[in-house]
Tab-separated table of N, CA and C in Angstrom:
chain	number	residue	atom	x	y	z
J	1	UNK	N	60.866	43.616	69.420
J	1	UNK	CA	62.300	43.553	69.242
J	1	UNK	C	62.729	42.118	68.879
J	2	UNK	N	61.670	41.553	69.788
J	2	UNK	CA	62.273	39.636	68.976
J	2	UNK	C	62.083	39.265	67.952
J	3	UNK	N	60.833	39.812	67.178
J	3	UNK	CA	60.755	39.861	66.083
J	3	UNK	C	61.372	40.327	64.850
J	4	UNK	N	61.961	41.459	65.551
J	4	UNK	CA	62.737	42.145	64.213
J	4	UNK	C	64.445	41.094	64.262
J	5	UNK	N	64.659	40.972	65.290
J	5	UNK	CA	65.752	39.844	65.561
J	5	UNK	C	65.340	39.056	64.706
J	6	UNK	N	64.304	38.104	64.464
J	6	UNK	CA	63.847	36.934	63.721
J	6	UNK	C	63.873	37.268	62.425
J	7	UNK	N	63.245	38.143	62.002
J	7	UNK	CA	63.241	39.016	61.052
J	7	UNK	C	64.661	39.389	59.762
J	8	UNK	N	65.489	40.035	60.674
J	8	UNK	CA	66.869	40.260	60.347
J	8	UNK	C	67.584	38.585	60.064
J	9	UNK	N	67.541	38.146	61.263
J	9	UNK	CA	68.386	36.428	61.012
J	9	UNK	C	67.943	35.590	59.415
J	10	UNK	N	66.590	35.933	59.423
J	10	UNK	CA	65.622	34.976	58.220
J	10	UNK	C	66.193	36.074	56.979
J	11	UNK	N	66.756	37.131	56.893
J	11	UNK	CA	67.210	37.862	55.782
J	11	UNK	C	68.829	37.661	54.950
J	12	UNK	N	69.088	37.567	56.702
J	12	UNK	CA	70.439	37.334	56.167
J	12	UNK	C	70.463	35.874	55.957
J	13	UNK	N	69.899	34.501	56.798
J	13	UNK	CA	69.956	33.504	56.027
J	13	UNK	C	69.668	33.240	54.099
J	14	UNK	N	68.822	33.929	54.314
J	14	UNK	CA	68.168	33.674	52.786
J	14	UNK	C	69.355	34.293	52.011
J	15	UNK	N	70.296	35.778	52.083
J	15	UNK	CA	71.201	36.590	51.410
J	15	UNK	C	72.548	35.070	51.179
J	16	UNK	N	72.821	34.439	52.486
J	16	UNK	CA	73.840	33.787	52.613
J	16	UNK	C	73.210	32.630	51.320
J	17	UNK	N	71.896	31.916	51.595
J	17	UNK	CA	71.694	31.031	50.541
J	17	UNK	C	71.766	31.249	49.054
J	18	UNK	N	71.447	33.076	48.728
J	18	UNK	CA	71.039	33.483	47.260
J	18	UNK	C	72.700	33.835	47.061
J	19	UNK	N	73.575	34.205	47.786
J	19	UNK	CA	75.403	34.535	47.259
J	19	UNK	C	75.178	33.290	47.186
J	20	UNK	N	75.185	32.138	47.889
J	20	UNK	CA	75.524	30.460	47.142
J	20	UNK	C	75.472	29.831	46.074
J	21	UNK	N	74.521	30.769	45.539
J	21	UNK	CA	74.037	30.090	44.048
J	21	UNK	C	75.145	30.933	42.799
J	22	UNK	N	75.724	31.974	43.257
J	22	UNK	CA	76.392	32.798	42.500
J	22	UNK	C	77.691	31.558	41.814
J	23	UNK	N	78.415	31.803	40.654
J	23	UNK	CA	79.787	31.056	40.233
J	23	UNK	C	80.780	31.508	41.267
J	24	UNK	N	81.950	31.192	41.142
J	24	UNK	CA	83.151	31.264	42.269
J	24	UNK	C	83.495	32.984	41.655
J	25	UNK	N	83.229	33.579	40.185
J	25	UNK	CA	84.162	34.035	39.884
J	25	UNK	C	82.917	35.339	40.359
J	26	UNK	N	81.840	34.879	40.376
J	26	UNK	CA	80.876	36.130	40.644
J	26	UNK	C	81.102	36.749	42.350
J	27	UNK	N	81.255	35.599	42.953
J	27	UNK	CA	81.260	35.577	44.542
J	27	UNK	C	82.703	36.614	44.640
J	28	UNK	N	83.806	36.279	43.974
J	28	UNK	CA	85.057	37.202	43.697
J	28	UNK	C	84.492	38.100	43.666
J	29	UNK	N	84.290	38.784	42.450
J	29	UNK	CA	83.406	40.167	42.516
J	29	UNK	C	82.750	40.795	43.214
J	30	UNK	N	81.951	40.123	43.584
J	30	UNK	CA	80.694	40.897	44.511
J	30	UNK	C	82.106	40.861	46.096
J	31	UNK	N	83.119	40.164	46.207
J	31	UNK	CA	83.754	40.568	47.721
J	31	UNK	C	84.873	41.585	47.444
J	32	UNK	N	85.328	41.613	46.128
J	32	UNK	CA	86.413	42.716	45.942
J	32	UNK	C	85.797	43.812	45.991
J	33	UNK	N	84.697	44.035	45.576
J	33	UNK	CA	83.568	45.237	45.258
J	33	UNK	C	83.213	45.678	46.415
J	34	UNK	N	82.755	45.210	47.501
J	34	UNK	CA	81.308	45.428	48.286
J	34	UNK	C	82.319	44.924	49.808
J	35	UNK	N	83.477	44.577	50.042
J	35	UNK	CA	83.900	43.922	51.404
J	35	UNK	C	85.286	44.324	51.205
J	36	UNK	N	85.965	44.524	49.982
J	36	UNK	CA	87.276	45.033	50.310
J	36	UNK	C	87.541	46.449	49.662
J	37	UNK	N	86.131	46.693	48.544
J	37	UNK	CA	86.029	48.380	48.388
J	37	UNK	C	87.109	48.485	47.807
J	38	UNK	N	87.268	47.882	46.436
J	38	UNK	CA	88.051	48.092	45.542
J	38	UNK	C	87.612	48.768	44.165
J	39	UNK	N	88.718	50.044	43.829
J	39	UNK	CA	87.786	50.017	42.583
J	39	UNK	C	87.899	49.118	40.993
J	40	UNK	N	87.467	49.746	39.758
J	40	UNK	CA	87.383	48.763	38.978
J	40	UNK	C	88.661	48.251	38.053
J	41	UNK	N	89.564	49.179	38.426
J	41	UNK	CA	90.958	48.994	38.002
J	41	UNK	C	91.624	48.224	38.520
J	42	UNK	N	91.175	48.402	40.107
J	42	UNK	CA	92.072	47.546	41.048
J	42	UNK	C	91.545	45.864	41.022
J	43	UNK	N	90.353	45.829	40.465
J	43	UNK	CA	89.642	44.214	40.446
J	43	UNK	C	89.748	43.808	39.270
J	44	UNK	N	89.999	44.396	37.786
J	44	UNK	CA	90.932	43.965	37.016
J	44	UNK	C	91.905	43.940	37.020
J	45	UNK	N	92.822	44.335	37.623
J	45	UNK	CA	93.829	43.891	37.755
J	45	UNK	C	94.630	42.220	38.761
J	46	UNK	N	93.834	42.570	39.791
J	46	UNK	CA	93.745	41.371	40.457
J	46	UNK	C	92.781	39.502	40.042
J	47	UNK	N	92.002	40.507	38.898
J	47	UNK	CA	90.993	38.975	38.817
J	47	UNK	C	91.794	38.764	37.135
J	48	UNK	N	92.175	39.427	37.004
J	48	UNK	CA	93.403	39.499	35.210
J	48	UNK	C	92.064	39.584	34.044
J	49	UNK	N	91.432	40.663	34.280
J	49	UNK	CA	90.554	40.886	33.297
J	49	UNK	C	90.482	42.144	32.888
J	50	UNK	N	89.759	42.535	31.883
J	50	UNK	CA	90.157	44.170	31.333
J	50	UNK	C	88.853	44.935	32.619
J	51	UNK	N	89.043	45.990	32.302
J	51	UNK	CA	88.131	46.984	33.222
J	51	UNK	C	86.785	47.021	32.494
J	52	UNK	N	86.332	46.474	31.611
J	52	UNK	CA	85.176	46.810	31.003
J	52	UNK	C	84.426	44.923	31.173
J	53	UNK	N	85.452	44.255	31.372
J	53	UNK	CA	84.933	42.732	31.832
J	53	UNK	C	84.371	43.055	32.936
J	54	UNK	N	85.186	43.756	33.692
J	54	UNK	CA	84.740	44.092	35.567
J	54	UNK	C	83.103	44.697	35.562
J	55	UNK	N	83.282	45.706	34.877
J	55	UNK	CA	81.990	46.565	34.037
J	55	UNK	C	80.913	45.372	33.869
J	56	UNK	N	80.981	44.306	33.162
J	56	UNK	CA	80.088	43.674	32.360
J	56	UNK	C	79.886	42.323	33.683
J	57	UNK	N	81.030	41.824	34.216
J	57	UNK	CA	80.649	40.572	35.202
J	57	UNK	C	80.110	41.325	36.616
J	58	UNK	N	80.329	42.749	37.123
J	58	UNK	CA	79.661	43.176	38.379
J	58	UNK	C	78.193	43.166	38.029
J	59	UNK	N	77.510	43.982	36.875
J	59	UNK	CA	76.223	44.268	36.102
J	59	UNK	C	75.557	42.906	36.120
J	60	UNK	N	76.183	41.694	35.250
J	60	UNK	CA	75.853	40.473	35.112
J	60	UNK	C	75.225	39.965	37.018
J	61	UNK	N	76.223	39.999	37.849
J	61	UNK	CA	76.107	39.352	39.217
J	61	UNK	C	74.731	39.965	39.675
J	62	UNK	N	75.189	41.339	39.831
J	62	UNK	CA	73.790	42.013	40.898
J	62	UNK	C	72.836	42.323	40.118
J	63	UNK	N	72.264	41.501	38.786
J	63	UNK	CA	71.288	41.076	38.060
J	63	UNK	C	71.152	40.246	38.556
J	64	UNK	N	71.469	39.099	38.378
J	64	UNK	CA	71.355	37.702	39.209
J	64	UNK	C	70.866	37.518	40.438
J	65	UNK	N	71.800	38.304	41.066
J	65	UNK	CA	71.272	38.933	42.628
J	65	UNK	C	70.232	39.088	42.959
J	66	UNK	N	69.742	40.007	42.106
J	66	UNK	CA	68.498	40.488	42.266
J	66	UNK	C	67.108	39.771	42.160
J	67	UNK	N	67.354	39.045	40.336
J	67	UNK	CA	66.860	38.035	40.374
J	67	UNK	C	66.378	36.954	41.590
J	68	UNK	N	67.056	36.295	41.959
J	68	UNK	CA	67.386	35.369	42.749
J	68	UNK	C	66.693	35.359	44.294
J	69	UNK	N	66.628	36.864	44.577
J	69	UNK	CA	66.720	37.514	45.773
J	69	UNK	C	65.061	37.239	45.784
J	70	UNK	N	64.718	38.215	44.944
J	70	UNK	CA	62.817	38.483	44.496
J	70	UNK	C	62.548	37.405	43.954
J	71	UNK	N	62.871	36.227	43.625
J	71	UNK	CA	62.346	34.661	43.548
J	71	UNK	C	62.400	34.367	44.694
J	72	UNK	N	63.468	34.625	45.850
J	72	UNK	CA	63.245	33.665	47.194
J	72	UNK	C	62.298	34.381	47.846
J	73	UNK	N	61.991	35.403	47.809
J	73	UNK	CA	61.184	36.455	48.320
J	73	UNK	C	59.765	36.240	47.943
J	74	UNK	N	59.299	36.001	46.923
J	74	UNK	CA	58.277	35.520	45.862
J	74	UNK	C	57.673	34.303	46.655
J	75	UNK	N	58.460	33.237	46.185
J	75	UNK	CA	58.580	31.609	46.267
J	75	UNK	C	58.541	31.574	47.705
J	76	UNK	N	58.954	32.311	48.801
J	76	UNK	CA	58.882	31.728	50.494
J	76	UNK	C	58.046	32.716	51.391
């Protein structure tokens, strides 16, 4: 059980370091999306972009994400 404690903490540290590397406008996204559960009308409208930007900068991020994620994963 202490382990999986250790385990979990070392995941979410690393998640908190790989959102850091994201732009300000990606970090927007990924919290309107995923923490306030908005849909894609409602986050163009609020970030003043068309719905198909929303389309193209969410796709863009959790590429990155992913990226990023399986390099720290890789690399540590």
């Amino acid at each position: 059980m202490i382990i999986e404690k250790q385990i979990s903490e070392e995941k979410a540290q690393k998640l908190r370091k790989t959102l850091s590397l994201l732009t300000e406008r990606q970090k927007e996204i990924i919290y309107l999306k995923y923490y306030q559960h908005l849909d894609h009308g409602q986050i163009a409208e609020l970030m003043n972009i068309g719905r198909q930007s929303v389309y193209n900068l969410l796709h863009e991020t959790i590429h990155k994400l992913r990226s990023l994620w399986h390099s720290e994963f890789v690399t540590h």
